Tab-separated table of C-alpha atoms in Angstrom:
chain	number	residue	atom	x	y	z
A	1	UNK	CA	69.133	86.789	99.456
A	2	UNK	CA	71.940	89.436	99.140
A	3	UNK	CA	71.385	93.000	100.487
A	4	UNK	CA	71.644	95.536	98.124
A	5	UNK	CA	73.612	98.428	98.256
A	6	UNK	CA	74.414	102.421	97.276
A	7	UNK	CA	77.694	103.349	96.880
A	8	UNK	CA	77.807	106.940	98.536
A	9	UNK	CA	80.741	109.467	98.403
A	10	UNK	CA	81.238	111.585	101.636
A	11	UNK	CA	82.523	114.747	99.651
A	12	UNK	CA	82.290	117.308	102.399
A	13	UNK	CA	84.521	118.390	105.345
A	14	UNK	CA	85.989	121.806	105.881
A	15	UNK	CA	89.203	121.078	103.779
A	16	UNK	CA	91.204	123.024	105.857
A	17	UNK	CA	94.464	121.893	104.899
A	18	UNK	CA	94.019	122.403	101.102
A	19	UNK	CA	93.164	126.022	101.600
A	20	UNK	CA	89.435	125.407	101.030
A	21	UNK	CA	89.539	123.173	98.259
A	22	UNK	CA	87.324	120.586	98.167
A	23	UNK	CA	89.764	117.483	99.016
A	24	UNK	CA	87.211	115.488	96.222
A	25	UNK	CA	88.007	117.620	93.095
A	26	UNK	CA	91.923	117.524	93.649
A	27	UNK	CA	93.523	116.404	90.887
A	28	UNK	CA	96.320	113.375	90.903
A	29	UNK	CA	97.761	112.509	87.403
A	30	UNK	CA	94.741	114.197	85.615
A	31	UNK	CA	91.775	112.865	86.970
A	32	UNK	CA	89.698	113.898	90.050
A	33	UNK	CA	89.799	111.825	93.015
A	34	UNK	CA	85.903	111.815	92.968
A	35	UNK	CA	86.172	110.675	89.220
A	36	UNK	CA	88.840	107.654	90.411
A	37	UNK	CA	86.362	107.022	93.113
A	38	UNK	CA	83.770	106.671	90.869
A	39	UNK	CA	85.409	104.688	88.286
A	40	UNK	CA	86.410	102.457	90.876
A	41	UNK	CA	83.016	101.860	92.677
A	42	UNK	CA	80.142	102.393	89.436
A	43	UNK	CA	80.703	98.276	89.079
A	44	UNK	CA	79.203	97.753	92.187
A	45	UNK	CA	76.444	99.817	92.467
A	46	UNK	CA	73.337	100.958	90.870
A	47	UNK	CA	72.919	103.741	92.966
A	48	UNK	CA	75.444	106.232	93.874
A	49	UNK	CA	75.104	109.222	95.901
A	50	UNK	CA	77.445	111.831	96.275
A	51	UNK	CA	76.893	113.959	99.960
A	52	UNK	CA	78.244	117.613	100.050
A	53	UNK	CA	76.698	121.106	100.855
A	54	UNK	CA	78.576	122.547	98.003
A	55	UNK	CA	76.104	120.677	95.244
A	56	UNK	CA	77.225	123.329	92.660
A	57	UNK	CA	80.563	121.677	92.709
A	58	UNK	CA	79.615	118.308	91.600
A	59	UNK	CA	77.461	119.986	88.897
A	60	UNK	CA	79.467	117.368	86.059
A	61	UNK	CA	77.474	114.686	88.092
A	62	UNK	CA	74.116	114.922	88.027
A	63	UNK	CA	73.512	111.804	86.950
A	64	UNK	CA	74.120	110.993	90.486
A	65	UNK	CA	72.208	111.016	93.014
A	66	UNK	CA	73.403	114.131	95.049
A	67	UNK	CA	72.723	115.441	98.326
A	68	UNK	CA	73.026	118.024	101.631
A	69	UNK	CA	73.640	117.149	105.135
A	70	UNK	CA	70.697	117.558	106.896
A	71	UNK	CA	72.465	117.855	110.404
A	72	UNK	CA	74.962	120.459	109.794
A	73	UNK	CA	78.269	120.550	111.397
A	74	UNK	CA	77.947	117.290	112.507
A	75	UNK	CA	81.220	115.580	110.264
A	76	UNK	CA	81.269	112.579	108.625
A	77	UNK	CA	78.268	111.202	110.819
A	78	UNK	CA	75.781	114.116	108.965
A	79	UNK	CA	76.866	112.566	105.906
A	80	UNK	CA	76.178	109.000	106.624
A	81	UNK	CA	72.761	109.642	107.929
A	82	UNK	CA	72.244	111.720	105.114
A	83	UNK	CA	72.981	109.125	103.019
A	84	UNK	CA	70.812	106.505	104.489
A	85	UNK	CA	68.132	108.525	104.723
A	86	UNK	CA	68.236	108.887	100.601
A	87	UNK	CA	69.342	105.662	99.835
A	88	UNK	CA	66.494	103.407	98.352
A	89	UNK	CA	68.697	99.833	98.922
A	90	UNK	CA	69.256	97.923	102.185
A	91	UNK	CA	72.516	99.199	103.388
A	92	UNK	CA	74.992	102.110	102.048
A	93	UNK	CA	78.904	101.793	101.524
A	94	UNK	CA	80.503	104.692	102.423
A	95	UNK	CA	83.825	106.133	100.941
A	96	UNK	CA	85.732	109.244	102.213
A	97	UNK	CA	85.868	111.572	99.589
A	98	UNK	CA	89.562	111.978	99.618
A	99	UNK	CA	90.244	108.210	98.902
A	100	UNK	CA	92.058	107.991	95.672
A	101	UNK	CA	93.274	104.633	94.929
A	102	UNK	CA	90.392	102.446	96.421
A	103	UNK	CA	90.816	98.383	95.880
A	104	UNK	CA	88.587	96.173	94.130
A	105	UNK	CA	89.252	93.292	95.675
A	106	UNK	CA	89.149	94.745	99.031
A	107	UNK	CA	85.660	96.630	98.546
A	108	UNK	CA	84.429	93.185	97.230
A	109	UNK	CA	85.630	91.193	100.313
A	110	UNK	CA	84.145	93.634	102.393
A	111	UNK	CA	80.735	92.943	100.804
A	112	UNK	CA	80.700	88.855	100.615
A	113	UNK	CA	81.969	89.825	104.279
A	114	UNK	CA	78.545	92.130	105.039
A	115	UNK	CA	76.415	89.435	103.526
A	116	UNK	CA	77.635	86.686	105.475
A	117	UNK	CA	76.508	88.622	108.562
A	118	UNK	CA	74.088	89.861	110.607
A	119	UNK	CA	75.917	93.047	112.207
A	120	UNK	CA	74.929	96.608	111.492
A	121	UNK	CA	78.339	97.968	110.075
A	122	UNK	CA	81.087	96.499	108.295
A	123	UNK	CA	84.068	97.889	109.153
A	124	UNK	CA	87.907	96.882	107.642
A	125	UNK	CA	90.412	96.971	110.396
A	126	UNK	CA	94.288	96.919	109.575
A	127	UNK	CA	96.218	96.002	112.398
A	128	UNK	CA	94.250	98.095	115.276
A	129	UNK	CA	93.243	101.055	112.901
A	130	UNK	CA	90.089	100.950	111.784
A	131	UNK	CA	88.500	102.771	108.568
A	132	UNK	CA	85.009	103.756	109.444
A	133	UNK	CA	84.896	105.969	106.155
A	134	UNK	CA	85.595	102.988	104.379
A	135	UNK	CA	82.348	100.894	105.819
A	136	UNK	CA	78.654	99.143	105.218
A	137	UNK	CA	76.042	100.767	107.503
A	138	UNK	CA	73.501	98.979	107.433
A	139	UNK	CA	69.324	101.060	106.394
A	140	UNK	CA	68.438	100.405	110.153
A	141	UNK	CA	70.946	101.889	111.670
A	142	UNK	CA	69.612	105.280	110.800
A	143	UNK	CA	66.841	105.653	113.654
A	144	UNK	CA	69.912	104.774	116.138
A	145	UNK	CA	72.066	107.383	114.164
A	146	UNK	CA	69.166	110.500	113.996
A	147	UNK	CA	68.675	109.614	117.521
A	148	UNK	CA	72.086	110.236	118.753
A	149	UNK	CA	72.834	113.104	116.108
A	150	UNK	CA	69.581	115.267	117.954
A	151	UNK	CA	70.970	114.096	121.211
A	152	UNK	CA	73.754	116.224	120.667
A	153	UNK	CA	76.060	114.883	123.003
A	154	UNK	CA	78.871	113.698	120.210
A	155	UNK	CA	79.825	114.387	116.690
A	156	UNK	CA	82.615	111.574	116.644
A	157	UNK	CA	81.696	108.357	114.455
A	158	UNK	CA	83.303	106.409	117.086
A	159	UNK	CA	81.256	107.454	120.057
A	160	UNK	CA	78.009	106.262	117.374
A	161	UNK	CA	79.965	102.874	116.566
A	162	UNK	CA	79.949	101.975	120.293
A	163	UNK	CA	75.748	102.202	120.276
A	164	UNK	CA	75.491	99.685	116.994
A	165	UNK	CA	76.200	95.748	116.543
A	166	UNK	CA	79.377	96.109	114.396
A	167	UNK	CA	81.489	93.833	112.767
A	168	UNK	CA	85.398	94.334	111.466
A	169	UNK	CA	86.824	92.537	108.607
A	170	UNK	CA	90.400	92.123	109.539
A	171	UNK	CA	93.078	92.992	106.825
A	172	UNK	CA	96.441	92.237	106.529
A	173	UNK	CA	98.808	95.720	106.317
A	174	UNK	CA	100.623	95.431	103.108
A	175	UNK	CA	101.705	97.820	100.543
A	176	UNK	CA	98.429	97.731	98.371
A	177	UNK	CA	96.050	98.498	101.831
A	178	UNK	CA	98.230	100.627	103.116
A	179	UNK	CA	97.708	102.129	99.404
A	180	UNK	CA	93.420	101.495	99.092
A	181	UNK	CA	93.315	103.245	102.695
A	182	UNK	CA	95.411	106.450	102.077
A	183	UNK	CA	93.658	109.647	102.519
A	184	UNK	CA	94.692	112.638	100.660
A	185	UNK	CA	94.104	115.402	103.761
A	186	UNK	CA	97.121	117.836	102.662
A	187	UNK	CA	99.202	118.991	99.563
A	188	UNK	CA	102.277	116.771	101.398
A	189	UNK	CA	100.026	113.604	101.419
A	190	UNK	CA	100.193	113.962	97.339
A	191	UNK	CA	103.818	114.289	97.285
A	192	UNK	CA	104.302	110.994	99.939
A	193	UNK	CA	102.210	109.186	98.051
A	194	UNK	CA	104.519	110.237	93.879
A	195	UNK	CA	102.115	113.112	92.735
């Protein structure tokens, strides 16, 4: 039988580079990148949760389910356990929050891919760089992942990937992954990418 899965957003992080700005509510040829993350994903989930300590942002979607880091300062890793500690399905897949132009086809692969096999995480690999924001973490992963977030030793999602059974889909580097991948971390990432 297939797993199931919740889509979940990872809208935090510190947003440095936009002055502050959450990176999820900047706006690329009038839409939101949450809302083109959204539009993009809402096929392939039933659930969808949307992780940020700034709730009052995402007010527009409560129909969501949305929620707080319950390890603070810990990154991307506080949001992922946050995540699967909500989630009511049998594995999450997690998108940064500053992912505009996510693929289909690719997010689909990476599924069939997750289904096919055993390992904890599903991660996409282009060439040698990996996209663990982009990735299927599996629900029993989160014991491993609370356990290593009280030890305290790391805060770096590669440091947890090395203590789970995880598997890469490898994808070829064209224009359209190099595209689905792009993160959106400055006001000069818009302007690379046409906005």
């Amino acid at each position: 039988m297939a797993n199931r899965f919740s889509g979940v957003i990872l809208a935090g992080g510190s947003n440095k580079r936009f002055g502050g700005k959450t990176k999820a509510n900047v706006i690329i040829d009038g839409k939101t990148i949450i809302s083109r993350i959204i539009s993009t994903i809402s096929d392939f989930f039933d659930e969808i949760i949307i992780v940020t300590n700034k709730p009052e942002e995402f007010s527009e979607y409560i129909q969501y389910k949305i929620v707080e880091d319950q390890f603070l300062k810990a990154g991307p890793l506080g949001g992922i356990h946050a995540a699967l500690k909500t989630s009511s399905e049998d594995a999450i897949f997690v998108f940064a929050g500053d992912m505009p132009f996510l693929d289909k086809e690719i997010i689909s692969d990476q599924i069939n891919e997750f289904n096919k096999r055993e390992h904890d995480v599903i991660i996409p690999k282009v060439d040698q760089l990996i996209e663990p924001l982009h990735a299927i973490y599996r629900k029993s992963t989160l014991n491993h992942l609370e356990r290593f977030l009280s030890e305290g030793k790391s805060r770096a999602v590669r440091d947890f990937l090395s203590e789970v059974n995880v598997g890469y889909l490898q994808i070829p580097k064209t224009e359209k992954t190099e595209k689905a991948f792009a993160n959106i971390n400055s006001p000069s990432d818009l302007y690379k990418i046409g906005f």
